């Protein structure tokens, strides 16, 4: 039974630079070797739906390039439940391996449903990624695939830049989810 002490909820907030952050929907062990092709068709935009259980401010996005691809670019970001882009890294060169961090304009994310998205304009560059979602609980999550929660968006990326909107998502459970860290 609710009373004056239990009617109100406190929302945890991650908003101090250098103190916390979150990974874009990751829940699986690293793929074999931790490096795997994350985009199979150039300019595809792959997505994974997840729930953010706390308020956060994003000012920095980091991912790791494990296999380089000269002259090519990748991008990662977050979309709201209506498939509108909220924050993204822009085009980041994958011509060298190692961590890639991008400072972005501060975006406040409230608890809710989001899509973690990624794209690349090449097909051999590899980001550090987790095993395919079909290898983990992603299969169970997408057993009811209308609407799709994991897959390829209709709207393509361009030269490593994510589109403003995702469009329709076609289910694909064989995706490798890049480990992406979003922080204040």
PDB file of C-alpha atoms in Angstrom:
ATOM      1  CA  UNK A   1       0.000   0.000   0.000  1.00  0.00           C
ATOM      2  CA  UNK A   2       1.444   3.344  -0.967  1.00  0.00           C
ATOM      3  CA  UNK A   3       1.802   6.143   1.532  1.00  0.00           C
ATOM      4  CA  UNK A   4       3.447   9.540   1.615  1.00  0.00           C
ATOM      5  CA  UNK A   5       6.874   7.892   1.925  1.00  0.00           C
ATOM      6  CA  UNK A   6       6.593   5.380  -0.932  1.00  0.00           C
ATOM      7  CA  UNK A   7       4.763   7.355  -3.613  1.00  0.00           C
ATOM      8  CA  UNK A   8       7.857   9.100  -4.848  1.00  0.00           C
ATOM      9  CA  UNK A   9      10.790   7.469  -6.570  1.00  0.00           C
ATOM     10  CA  UNK A  10      14.303   8.773  -6.707  1.00  0.00           C
ATOM     11  CA  UNK A  11      15.981   8.501 -10.102  1.00  0.00           C
ATOM     12  CA  UNK A  12      19.663   7.664 -10.062  1.00  0.00           C
ATOM     13  CA  UNK A  13      21.642  10.114 -12.185  1.00  0.00           C
ATOM     14  CA  UNK A  14      25.005   9.677 -13.891  1.00  0.00           C
ATOM     15  CA  UNK A  15      26.081  13.199 -14.811  1.00  0.00           C
ATOM     16  CA  UNK A  16      29.554  13.948 -13.404  1.00  0.00           C
ATOM     17  CA  UNK A  17      32.492  13.783 -15.842  1.00  0.00           C
ATOM     18  CA  UNK A  18      34.914  11.043 -14.843  1.00  0.00           C
ATOM     19  CA  UNK A  19      32.345   9.326 -12.629  1.00  0.00           C
ATOM     20  CA  UNK A  20      30.491   6.508 -14.333  1.00  0.00           C
ATOM     21  CA  UNK A  21      28.817   5.943 -17.648  1.00  0.00           C
ATOM     22  CA  UNK A  22      27.171   3.019 -19.407  1.00  0.00           C
ATOM     23  CA  UNK A  23      27.768   0.554 -22.208  1.00  0.00           C
ATOM     24  CA  UNK A  24      25.334   0.676 -25.110  1.00  0.00           C
ATOM     25  CA  UNK A  25      23.234  -2.373 -24.344  1.00  0.00           C
ATOM     26  CA  UNK A  26      26.057  -4.875 -23.919  1.00  0.00           C
ATOM     27  CA  UNK A  27      25.315  -8.046 -21.971  1.00  0.00           C
ATOM     28  CA  UNK A  28      27.388 -10.761 -23.614  1.00  0.00           C
ATOM     29  CA  UNK A  29      30.957 -12.030 -23.452  1.00  0.00           C
ATOM     30  CA  UNK A  30      33.479 -10.718 -26.007  1.00  0.00           C
ATOM     31  CA  UNK A  31      33.474 -12.522 -29.342  1.00  0.00           C
ATOM     32  CA  UNK A  32      36.344 -14.885 -30.109  1.00  0.00           C
ATOM     33  CA  UNK A  33      39.436 -12.705 -30.035  1.00  0.00           C
ATOM     34  CA  UNK A  34      37.258  -9.720 -29.156  1.00  0.00           C
ATOM     35  CA  UNK A  35      37.520  -8.524 -32.751  1.00  0.00           C
ATOM     36  CA  UNK A  36      34.942  -9.306 -35.344  1.00  0.00           C
ATOM     37  CA  UNK A  37      33.301  -7.722 -38.336  1.00  0.00           C
ATOM     38  CA  UNK A  38      30.570  -5.462 -36.984  1.00  0.00           C
ATOM     39  CA  UNK A  39      29.118  -4.324 -40.335  1.00  0.00           C
ATOM     40  CA  UNK A  40      28.862  -6.797 -43.221  1.00  0.00           C
ATOM     41  CA  UNK A  41      27.391  -4.470 -45.873  1.00  0.00           C
ATOM     42  CA  UNK A  42      28.983  -1.019 -46.195  1.00  0.00           C
ATOM     43  CA  UNK A  43      26.765   1.782 -44.836  1.00  0.00           C
ATOM     44  CA  UNK A  44      24.296  -0.574 -43.144  1.00  0.00           C
ATOM     45  CA  UNK A  45      23.078   0.757 -39.810  1.00  0.00           C
ATOM     46  CA  UNK A  46      22.810  -1.997 -37.214  1.00  0.00           C
ATOM     47  CA  UNK A  47      20.741  -1.464 -34.063  1.00  0.00           C
ATOM     48  CA  UNK A  48      20.097  -3.069 -30.702  1.00  0.00           C
ATOM     49  CA  UNK A  49      17.264  -1.960 -28.410  1.00  0.00           C
ATOM     50  CA  UNK A  50      17.947  -1.657 -24.676  1.00  0.00           C
ATOM     51  CA  UNK A  51      16.480  -0.059 -21.549  1.00  0.00           C
ATOM     52  CA  UNK A  52      18.445   2.615 -19.703  1.00  0.00           C
ATOM     53  CA  UNK A  53      17.313   2.364 -16.052  1.00  0.00           C
ATOM     54  CA  UNK A  54      18.736   5.709 -14.877  1.00  0.00           C
ATOM     55  CA  UNK A  55      19.163   9.334 -15.988  1.00  0.00           C
ATOM     56  CA  UNK A  56      22.482  10.070 -17.690  1.00  0.00           C
ATOM     57  CA  UNK A  57      24.235  12.869 -19.494  1.00  0.00           C
ATOM     58  CA  UNK A  58      26.364  11.852 -22.474  1.00  0.00           C
ATOM     59  CA  UNK A  59      29.328  14.078 -23.332  1.00  0.00           C
ATOM     60  CA  UNK A  60      31.787  11.460 -24.593  1.00  0.00           C
ATOM     61  CA  UNK A  61      31.545   8.283 -26.697  1.00  0.00           C
ATOM     62  CA  UNK A  62      34.318   5.668 -26.811  1.00  0.00           C
ATOM     63  CA  UNK A  63      34.788   2.478 -28.831  1.00  0.00           C
ATOM     64  CA  UNK A  64      37.838   0.418 -29.800  1.00  0.00           C
ATOM     65  CA  UNK A  65      39.067  -0.424 -33.313  1.00  0.00           C
ATOM     66  CA  UNK A  66      40.703  -3.873 -33.317  1.00  0.00           C
ATOM     67  CA  UNK A  67      41.201  -4.357 -37.064  1.00  0.00           C
ATOM     68  CA  UNK A  68      42.021  -1.303 -39.149  1.00  0.00           C
ATOM     69  CA  UNK A  69      40.689  -0.479 -42.608  1.00  0.00           C
ATOM     70  CA  UNK A  70      42.564   2.283 -44.415  1.00  0.00           C
ATOM     71  CA  UNK A  71      40.480   5.209 -45.649  1.00  0.00           C
ATOM     72  CA  UNK A  72      37.276   4.040 -43.935  1.00  0.00           C
ATOM     73  CA  UNK A  73      35.085   5.399 -41.149  1.00  0.00           C
ATOM     74  CA  UNK A  74      32.692   4.101 -38.496  1.00  0.00           C
ATOM     75  CA  UNK A  75      30.127   5.785 -36.296  1.00  0.00           C
ATOM     76  CA  UNK A  76      28.143   4.847 -33.193  1.00  0.00           C
ATOM     77  CA  UNK A  77      25.280   6.508 -31.374  1.00  0.00           C
ATOM     78  CA  UNK A  78      21.939   6.362 -29.614  1.00  0.00           C
ATOM     79  CA  UNK A  79      18.379   6.779 -30.879  1.00  0.00           C
ATOM     80  CA  UNK A  80      15.164   7.259 -28.917  1.00  0.00           C
ATOM     81  CA  UNK A  81      12.325   4.718 -28.969  1.00  0.00           C
ATOM     82  CA  UNK A  82      10.811   6.577 -31.931  1.00  0.00           C
ATOM     83  CA  UNK A  83      14.056   5.963 -33.862  1.00  0.00           C
ATOM     84  CA  UNK A  84      15.292   9.578 -33.902  1.00  0.00           C
ATOM     85  CA  UNK A  85      19.017  10.146 -33.444  1.00  0.00           C
ATOM     86  CA  UNK A  86      19.910  11.712 -30.086  1.00  0.00           C
ATOM     87  CA  UNK A  87      23.707  11.576 -29.923  1.00  0.00           C
ATOM     88  CA  UNK A  88      26.417  10.161 -32.177  1.00  0.00           C
ATOM     89  CA  UNK A  89      30.162  10.057 -32.637  1.00  0.00           C
ATOM     90  CA  UNK A  90      30.158  11.339 -36.195  1.00  0.00           C
ATOM     91  CA  UNK A  91      32.543   9.686 -38.661  1.00  0.00           C
ATOM     92  CA  UNK A  92      35.585   8.255 -36.862  1.00  0.00           C
ATOM     93  CA  UNK A  93      38.544   6.935 -38.857  1.00  0.00           C
ATOM     94  CA  UNK A  94      39.236   3.205 -38.528  1.00  0.00           C
ATOM     95  CA  UNK A  95      42.611   3.550 -40.301  1.00  0.00           C
ATOM     96  CA  UNK A  96      44.402   2.834 -36.998  1.00  0.00           C
ATOM     97  CA  UNK A  97      43.660   0.436 -34.163  1.00  0.00           C
ATOM     98  CA  UNK A  98      42.999   1.412 -30.565  1.00  0.00           C
ATOM     99  CA  UNK A  99      40.445   3.333 -28.528  1.00  0.00           C
ATOM    100  CA  UNK A 100      38.555   6.146 -30.250  1.00  0.00           C
ATOM    101  CA  UNK A 101      36.888   8.804 -28.086  1.00  0.00           C
ATOM    102  CA  UNK A 102      34.684  11.599 -29.333  1.00  0.00           C
ATOM    103  CA  UNK A 103      33.497  14.567 -27.281  1.00  0.00           C
ATOM    104  CA  UNK A 104      29.886  15.449 -28.118  1.00  0.00           C
ATOM    105  CA  UNK A 105      27.439  18.185 -27.125  1.00  0.00           C
ATOM    106  CA  UNK A 106      25.838  17.190 -23.814  1.00  0.00           C
ATOM    107  CA  UNK A 107      22.628  15.188 -24.184  1.00  0.00           C
ATOM    108  CA  UNK A 108      20.402  14.284 -21.217  1.00  0.00           C
ATOM    109  CA  UNK A 109      18.919  10.784 -21.401  1.00  0.00           C
ATOM    110  CA  UNK A 110      16.007   9.967 -19.111  1.00  0.00           C
ATOM    111  CA  UNK A 111      15.290   6.370 -18.066  1.00  0.00           C
ATOM    112  CA  UNK A 112      13.644   4.602 -20.978  1.00  0.00           C
ATOM    113  CA  UNK A 113      13.949   2.611 -24.183  1.00  0.00           C
ATOM    114  CA  UNK A 114      16.772   3.425 -26.608  1.00  0.00           C
ATOM    115  CA  UNK A 115      18.523   1.977 -29.648  1.00  0.00           C
ATOM    116  CA  UNK A 116      22.308   1.599 -29.723  1.00  0.00           C
ATOM    117  CA  UNK A 117      23.312   1.996 -33.389  1.00  0.00           C
ATOM    118  CA  UNK A 118      26.508   1.631 -35.409  1.00  0.00           C
ATOM    119  CA  UNK A 119      27.626   1.901 -39.019  1.00  0.00           C
ATOM    120  CA  UNK A 120      30.766   1.750 -41.158  1.00  0.00           C
ATOM    121  CA  UNK A 121      31.521   2.578 -44.779  1.00  0.00           C
ATOM    122  CA  UNK A 122      33.867  -0.404 -45.084  1.00  0.00           C
ATOM    123  CA  UNK A 123      33.469  -4.095 -44.388  1.00  0.00           C
ATOM    124  CA  UNK A 124      36.816  -5.370 -43.109  1.00  0.00           C
ATOM    125  CA  UNK A 125      37.506  -2.949 -40.260  1.00  0.00           C
ATOM    126  CA  UNK A 126      36.500  -4.476 -36.928  1.00  0.00           C
ATOM    127  CA  UNK A 127      35.479  -2.898 -33.661  1.00  0.00           C
ATOM    128  CA  UNK A 128      35.907  -4.678 -30.331  1.00  0.00           C
ATOM    129  CA  UNK A 129      32.574  -6.462 -30.076  1.00  0.00           C
ATOM    130  CA  UNK A 130      30.545  -8.909 -28.056  1.00  0.00           C
ATOM    131  CA  UNK A 131      29.355 -12.235 -29.421  1.00  0.00           C
ATOM    132  CA  UNK A 132      26.433 -12.323 -31.803  1.00  0.00           C
ATOM    133  CA  UNK A 133      23.117 -11.745 -30.118  1.00  0.00           C
ATOM    134  CA  UNK A 134      21.909 -15.110 -31.429  1.00  0.00           C
ATOM    135  CA  UNK A 135      24.603 -16.642 -29.180  1.00  0.00           C
ATOM    136  CA  UNK A 136      23.086 -15.120 -26.027  1.00  0.00           C
ATOM    137  CA  UNK A 137      19.766 -13.963 -24.680  1.00  0.00           C
ATOM    138  CA  UNK A 138      19.167 -11.801 -27.749  1.00  0.00           C
ATOM    139  CA  UNK A 139      17.387 -14.714 -29.394  1.00  0.00           C
ATOM    140  CA  UNK A 140      14.896 -14.855 -26.536  1.00  0.00           C
ATOM    141  CA  UNK A 141      14.551 -11.064 -26.572  1.00  0.00           C
ATOM    142  CA  UNK A 142      13.670 -11.104 -30.262  1.00  0.00           C
ATOM    143  CA  UNK A 143      11.470 -14.193 -30.258  1.00  0.00           C
ATOM    144  CA  UNK A 144       8.663 -11.658 -30.599  1.00  0.00           C
ATOM    145  CA  UNK A 145      10.114  -9.633 -33.440  1.00  0.00           C
ATOM    146  CA  UNK A 146       7.255  -7.247 -34.209  1.00  0.00           C
ATOM    147  CA  UNK A 147       8.552  -4.624 -33.976  1.00  0.00           C
ATOM    148  CA  UNK A 148      12.173  -5.642 -34.468  1.00  0.00           C
ATOM    149  CA  UNK A 149      14.466  -4.911 -31.535  1.00  0.00           C
ATOM    150  CA  UNK A 150      17.745  -6.107 -33.070  1.00  0.00           C
ATOM    151  CA  UNK A 151      18.576  -5.708 -36.750  1.00  0.00           C
ATOM    152  CA  UNK A 152      19.381  -3.477 -39.705  1.00  0.00           C
ATOM    153  CA  UNK A 153      17.710  -0.076 -40.119  1.00  0.00           C
ATOM    154  CA  UNK A 154      16.178   0.928 -43.452  1.00  0.00           C
ATOM    155  CA  UNK A 155      18.012   4.265 -43.526  1.00  0.00           C
ATOM    156  CA  UNK A 156      21.721   3.871 -44.380  1.00  0.00           C
ATOM    157  CA  UNK A 157      24.754   5.574 -42.921  1.00  0.00           C
ATOM    158  CA  UNK A 158      26.938   7.772 -45.124  1.00  0.00           C
ATOM    159  CA  UNK A 159      30.732   7.598 -44.821  1.00  0.00           C
ATOM    160  CA  UNK A 160      30.526   6.517 -41.171  1.00  0.00           C
ATOM    161  CA  UNK A 161      27.812   9.000 -40.150  1.00  0.00           C
ATOM    162  CA  UNK A 162      24.549   7.663 -38.735  1.00  0.00           C
ATOM    163  CA  UNK A 163      21.271   8.881 -40.323  1.00  0.00           C
ATOM    164  CA  UNK A 164      18.922  11.305 -38.532  1.00  0.00           C
ATOM    165  CA  UNK A 165      16.267   8.566 -38.274  1.00  0.00           C
ATOM    166  CA  UNK A 166      16.407   4.772 -38.444  1.00  0.00           C
ATOM    167  CA  UNK A 167      13.252   3.941 -40.378  1.00  0.00           C
ATOM    168  CA  UNK A 168      11.949   0.359 -40.319  1.00  0.00           C
ATOM    169  CA  UNK A 169      14.199  -2.215 -38.651  1.00  0.00           C
ATOM    170  CA  UNK A 170      14.592  -5.654 -40.224  1.00  0.00           C
ATOM    171  CA  UNK A 171      15.428  -8.342 -37.661  1.00  0.00           C
ATOM    172  CA  UNK A 172      18.959  -9.754 -37.826  1.00  0.00           C
ATOM    173  CA  UNK A 173      20.133 -11.833 -34.861  1.00  0.00           C
ATOM    174  CA  UNK A 174      23.634 -12.435 -36.264  1.00  0.00           C
ATOM    175  CA  UNK A 175      24.951  -8.957 -35.475  1.00  0.00           C
ATOM    176  CA  UNK A 176      28.115  -8.387 -33.465  1.00  0.00           C
ATOM    177  CA  UNK A 177      27.491  -5.597 -30.952  1.00  0.00           C
ATOM    178  CA  UNK A 178      30.417  -3.150 -30.645  1.00  0.00           C
ATOM    179  CA  UNK A 179      31.417  -2.340 -27.086  1.00  0.00           C
ATOM    180  CA  UNK A 180      30.586   1.369 -26.852  1.00  0.00           C
ATOM    181  CA  UNK A 181      30.963   3.431 -23.683  1.00  0.00           C
ATOM    182  CA  UNK A 182      28.803   6.526 -23.200  1.00  0.00           C
ATOM    183  CA  UNK A 183      29.878   8.850 -20.384  1.00  0.00           C
ATOM    184  CA  UNK A 184      29.262  12.296 -18.914  1.00  0.00           C
TER     185      UNK A 184
END
